[in-house]
């Protein structure tokens, strides 16, 4: 299974997990996803994330979601695409 847009997939997984008050979710590991997760952690929007090896050559990232008094810290999450002017 492949995704054309792994970042949008990750954001959707986070949004859906928050809707059902999950404490964590998983997404596919990629450099882009890991860099975005680093920013989200550094800014205090998620508790933590870590790479989990499923089998040789295949890994996922476990994202620990953050709540404040039962409310998700991330209020709204959306991917915004910016087109290039050529």
Coordinates of N, CA, C and O in Angstrom, one line a residue:
X1 N 0.9 -1.2 0.0 CA 0.0 0.0 0.0 C 0.9 1.2 0.0 O 1.9 1.3 0.7
X2 N 0.6 2.2 -0.9 CA 1.4 3.4 -0.9 C 0.4 4.6 -0.8 O -0.7 4.5 -1.2
X3 N 1.0 5.7 -0.3 CA 0.2 6.9 -0.2 C 0.9 8.0 -1.0 O 2.1 8.1 -1.0
X4 N 0.1 8.7 -1.7 CA 0.6 9.8 -2.5 C 1.0 11.0 -1.6 O 1.9 11.8 -1.9
X5 N 0.4 11.1 -0.5 CA 0.6 12.2 0.4 C 0.7 11.7 1.9 O -0.4 11.7 2.6
X6 N 1.8 11.3 2.3 CA 1.9 10.7 3.7 C 1.7 11.8 4.8 O 1.3 11.4 5.8
X7 N 2.0 13.0 4.5 CA 1.8 14.1 5.5 C 0.3 14.3 5.7 O -0.2 14.3 6.9
X8 N -0.5 14.3 4.7 CA -2.0 14.5 4.9 C -2.5 13.2 5.6 O -3.4 13.4 6.4
X9 N -2.0 12.1 5.3 CA -2.4 10.9 5.9 C -2.1 10.9 7.4 O -3.0 10.6 8.3
X10 N -0.9 11.4 7.8 CA -0.6 11.5 9.2 C -1.5 12.5 9.9 O -1.9 12.2 11.0
X11 N -1.7 13.7 9.3 CA -2.6 14.7 9.9 C -4.0 14.1 10.1 O -4.6 14.4 11.2
X12 N -4.5 13.4 9.2 CA -5.8 12.8 9.3 C -5.8 11.8 10.4 O -6.8 11.7 11.2
X13 N -4.8 11.0 10.6 CA -4.7 10.0 11.7 C -4.7 10.7 13.0 O -5.4 10.3 14.0
X14 N -4.0 11.8 13.1 CA -4.0 12.6 14.4 C -5.4 13.2 14.7 O -5.9 13.1 15.8
X15 N -6.0 13.8 13.7 CA -7.3 14.4 13.8 C -8.3 13.3 14.2 O -9.1 13.5 15.2
X16 N -8.3 12.1 13.6 CA -9.3 11.1 13.9 C -9.0 10.5 15.3 O -10.0 10.2 16.0
X17 N -7.8 10.4 15.7 CA -7.5 9.8 17.0 C -7.9 10.8 18.1 O -8.5 10.4 19.1
X18 N -7.8 12.1 17.9 CA -8.2 13.1 18.8 C -9.8 13.0 19.0 O -10.3 13.2 20.1
X19 N -10.5 12.8 17.9 CA -11.9 12.8 17.9 C -12.5 11.7 18.8 O -13.6 11.8 19.4
X20 N -11.7 10.6 18.9 CA -12.2 9.5 19.7 C -11.4 9.3 21.0 O -11.4 8.3 21.7
X21 N -10.7 10.4 21.4 CA -9.9 10.5 22.6 C -8.9 9.4 22.8 O -8.7 8.9 23.9
X22 N -8.2 9.0 21.7 CA -7.1 8.0 21.8 C -5.9 8.7 22.4 O -5.7 9.9 22.3
X23 N -5.1 7.9 23.1 CA -3.9 8.4 23.7 C -2.7 8.4 22.8 O -1.7 9.1 23.0
X24 N -2.8 7.6 21.7 CA -1.8 7.5 20.7 C -2.3 7.1 19.4 O -3.4 6.5 19.3
X25 N -1.5 7.3 18.3 CA -1.9 6.8 17.0 C -0.6 6.5 16.3 O 0.5 6.8 16.8
X26 N -0.7 5.8 15.2 CA 0.5 5.4 14.4 C 0.4 6.1 13.0 O -0.7 6.3 12.5
X27 N 1.6 6.4 12.4 CA 1.6 6.8 11.0 C 2.8 6.2 10.4 O 3.7 5.6 11.0
X28 N 2.9 6.3 9.1 CA 4.0 5.8 8.3 C 5.2 6.7 8.5 O 5.1 7.9 8.6
X29 N 6.4 6.1 8.6 CA 7.6 6.8 8.8 C 8.1 7.4 7.5 O 8.3 6.7 6.5
X30 N 8.4 8.7 7.5 CA 9.1 9.3 6.4 C 9.8 10.5 7.0 O 9.6 11.0 8.1
X31 N 10.8 11.0 6.2 CA 11.6 12.2 6.7 C 10.7 13.4 6.9 O 10.8 14.1 7.9
X32 N 9.7 13.6 6.0 CA 8.8 14.7 6.1 C 8.0 14.6 7.4 O 7.9 15.5 8.2
X33 N 7.4 13.4 7.6 CA 6.5 13.2 8.8 C 7.3 13.4 10.1 O 6.9 14.0 11.0
X34 N 8.5 12.8 10.1 CA 9.4 12.9 11.3 C 9.7 14.4 11.6 O 9.8 14.8 12.7
X35 N 10.0 15.2 10.5 CA 10.4 16.6 10.7 C 9.2 17.4 11.3 O 9.3 18.2 12.1
X36 N 8.0 17.1 10.7 CA 6.8 17.8 11.2 C 6.5 17.4 12.6 O 6.1 18.2 13.5
X37 N 6.6 16.1 13.0 CA 6.4 15.6 14.3 C 7.4 16.3 15.3 O 7.0 16.6 16.4
X38 N 8.6 16.5 14.9 CA 9.6 17.1 15.7 C 9.1 18.6 16.1 O 9.2 19.0 17.2
X39 N 8.6 19.3 15.1 CA 8.1 20.6 15.3 C 6.9 20.6 16.3 O 6.8 21.4 17.2
X40 N 6.0 19.7 16.0 CA 4.8 19.5 16.9 C 5.2 19.2 18.3 O 4.6 19.8 19.3
X41 N 6.2 18.4 18.5 CA 6.7 18.1 19.9 C 7.4 19.3 20.5 O 7.1 19.6 21.6
X42 N 8.3 19.9 19.7 CA 9.0 21.1 20.3 C 8.1 22.2 20.7 O 8.4 22.9 21.6
X43 N 7.0 22.3 19.9 CA 6.0 23.4 20.2 C 5.0 23.0 21.3 O 4.1 23.8 21.6
X44 N 5.0 21.8 21.7 CA 4.1 21.3 22.8 C 2.8 20.8 22.3 O 1.8 20.7 23.2
X45 N 2.6 20.4 21.1 CA 1.3 20.0 20.6 C 1.1 18.5 20.7 O 0.0 18.0 20.7
X46 N 2.2 17.7 20.8 CA 2.1 16.3 21.1 C 3.1 16.0 22.2 O 4.0 16.7 22.5
X47 N 2.8 14.8 22.9 CA 3.7 14.4 24.0 C 5.0 13.9 23.5 O 6.1 14.4 24.0
X48 N 5.0 13.0 22.6 CA 6.2 12.4 22.1 C 5.9 11.6 20.8 O 4.7 11.4 20.5
X49 N 6.9 11.2 20.1 CA 6.8 10.3 19.0 C 8.1 9.4 19.0 O 9.1 9.8 19.4
X50 N 7.9 8.2 18.5 CA 9.1 7.3 18.3 C 8.9 6.3 17.2 O 7.7 5.9 16.9
X51 N 10.0 6.0 16.6 CA 9.9 5.0 15.5 C 9.8 3.6 16.0 O 10.5 3.3 17.0
X52 N 8.9 2.8 15.4 CA 8.7 1.5 15.8 C 8.9 0.6 14.6 O 8.2 0.7 13.6
X53 N 9.9 -0.3 14.7 CA 10.2 -1.2 13.6 C 9.1 -2.4 13.6 O 9.0 -3.0 14.6
X54 N 8.5 -2.6 12.4 CA 7.5 -3.6 12.3 C 8.2 -4.9 11.8 O 8.0 -6.0 12.4
X55 N 9.0 -4.8 10.8 CA 9.8 -5.8 10.3 C 10.9 -5.2 9.6 O 10.9 -4.0 9.4
X56 N 11.9 -5.9 9.1 CA 13.0 -5.4 8.4 C 12.6 -4.5 7.2 O 11.9 -4.9 6.4
X57 N 13.1 -3.2 7.3 CA 12.8 -2.3 6.2 C 11.5 -1.6 6.3 O 11.2 -0.7 5.5
X58 N 10.6 -2.0 7.3 CA 9.3 -1.3 7.4 C 9.2 -0.8 8.8 O 9.3 -1.6 9.8
X59 N 8.8 0.5 9.0 CA 8.7 1.0 10.3 C 7.5 2.0 10.3 O 7.1 2.5 9.2
X60 N 6.9 2.2 11.5 CA 5.9 3.2 11.7 C 6.4 4.1 12.8 O 7.4 3.9 13.4
X61 N 5.6 5.2 13.0 CA 5.9 6.1 14.0 C 4.7 6.1 15.0 O 3.6 6.3 14.6
X62 N 5.0 5.9 16.3 CA 3.9 6.0 17.3 C 3.9 7.4 17.8 O 4.9 8.0 18.3
X63 N 2.7 8.1 17.7 CA 2.6 9.5 18.1 C 1.7 9.5 19.4 O 0.6 9.0 19.4
X64 N 2.3 10.0 20.5 CA 1.6 10.1 21.7 C 0.9 11.5 21.8 O 1.5 12.5 21.8
X65 N -0.4 11.5 21.8 CA -1.2 12.7 21.7 C -1.3 13.4 23.0 O -1.1 12.7 24.1
X66 N -1.5 14.7 23.0 CA -1.6 15.5 24.2 C -2.9 16.1 24.4 O -3.5 16.6 23.5
X67 N -3.4 16.0 25.7 CA -4.7 16.6 26.1 C -4.4 17.5 27.3 O -3.5 17.3 28.0
X68 N -5.3 18.6 27.4 CA -5.3 19.5 28.5 C -6.7 19.5 29.1 O -7.6 19.9 28.4
X69 N -6.8 19.0 30.3 CA -8.1 18.8 31.0 C -9.1 18.1 30.1 O -10.3 18.6 30.0
X70 N -8.7 17.1 29.4 CA -9.6 16.3 28.6 C -9.9 16.8 27.2 O -10.5 16.1 26.4
X71 N -9.3 17.9 26.9 CA -9.5 18.5 25.6 C -8.2 18.4 24.8 O -7.1 18.7 25.3
X72 N -8.3 18.0 23.5 CA -7.1 17.9 22.7 C -6.3 19.2 22.6 O -6.9 20.3 22.5
X73 N -5.0 19.2 22.7 CA -4.2 20.4 22.6 C -4.3 20.9 21.2 O -4.3 22.2 21.0
X74 N -4.3 20.1 20.2 CA -4.5 20.5 18.8 C -6.0 20.7 18.6 O -6.8 19.8 18.6
X75 N -6.3 22.0 18.4 CA -7.7 22.3 18.2 C -8.2 22.1 16.7 O -9.3 21.6 16.5
X76 N -7.3 22.4 15.8 CA -7.5 22.2 14.4 C -6.3 21.9 13.7 O -5.2 22.5 13.9
X77 N -6.3 21.0 12.8 CA -5.1 20.6 12.0 C -5.5 20.4 10.6 O -6.5 19.8 10.3
X78 N -4.7 21.0 9.7 CA -5.1 21.0 8.3 C -3.9 21.2 7.4 O -3.0 22.0 7.8
X79 N -3.8 20.5 6.3 CA -2.7 20.6 5.4 C -3.0 21.7 4.4 O -4.1 21.7 3.8
X80 N -2.1 22.6 4.2 CA -2.3 23.7 3.3 C -1.2 23.5 2.2 O 0.0 23.5 2.5
X81 N -1.7 23.3 1.0 CA -0.7 23.2 -0.2 C -0.5 24.6 -0.8 O -1.4 25.3 -1.0
X82 N 0.8 24.8 -1.1 CA 1.2 26.0 -1.7 C 1.7 25.7 -3.1 O 2.7 24.9 -3.2
X83 N 1.1 26.2 -4.1 CA 1.5 25.9 -5.5 C 2.7 26.8 -5.9 O 2.9 27.9 -5.3
X84 N 3.4 26.3 -6.9 CA 4.6 27.1 -7.4 C 4.2 27.9 -8.6 O 3.4 27.5 -9.4
X85 N 4.7 29.1 -8.7 CA 4.5 29.9 -9.9 C 5.6 29.6 -10.9 O 6.8 29.9 -10.6
X86 N 5.3 29.0 -12.0 CA 6.3 28.7 -13.0 C 6.2 29.6 -14.2 O 5.2 29.9 -14.6

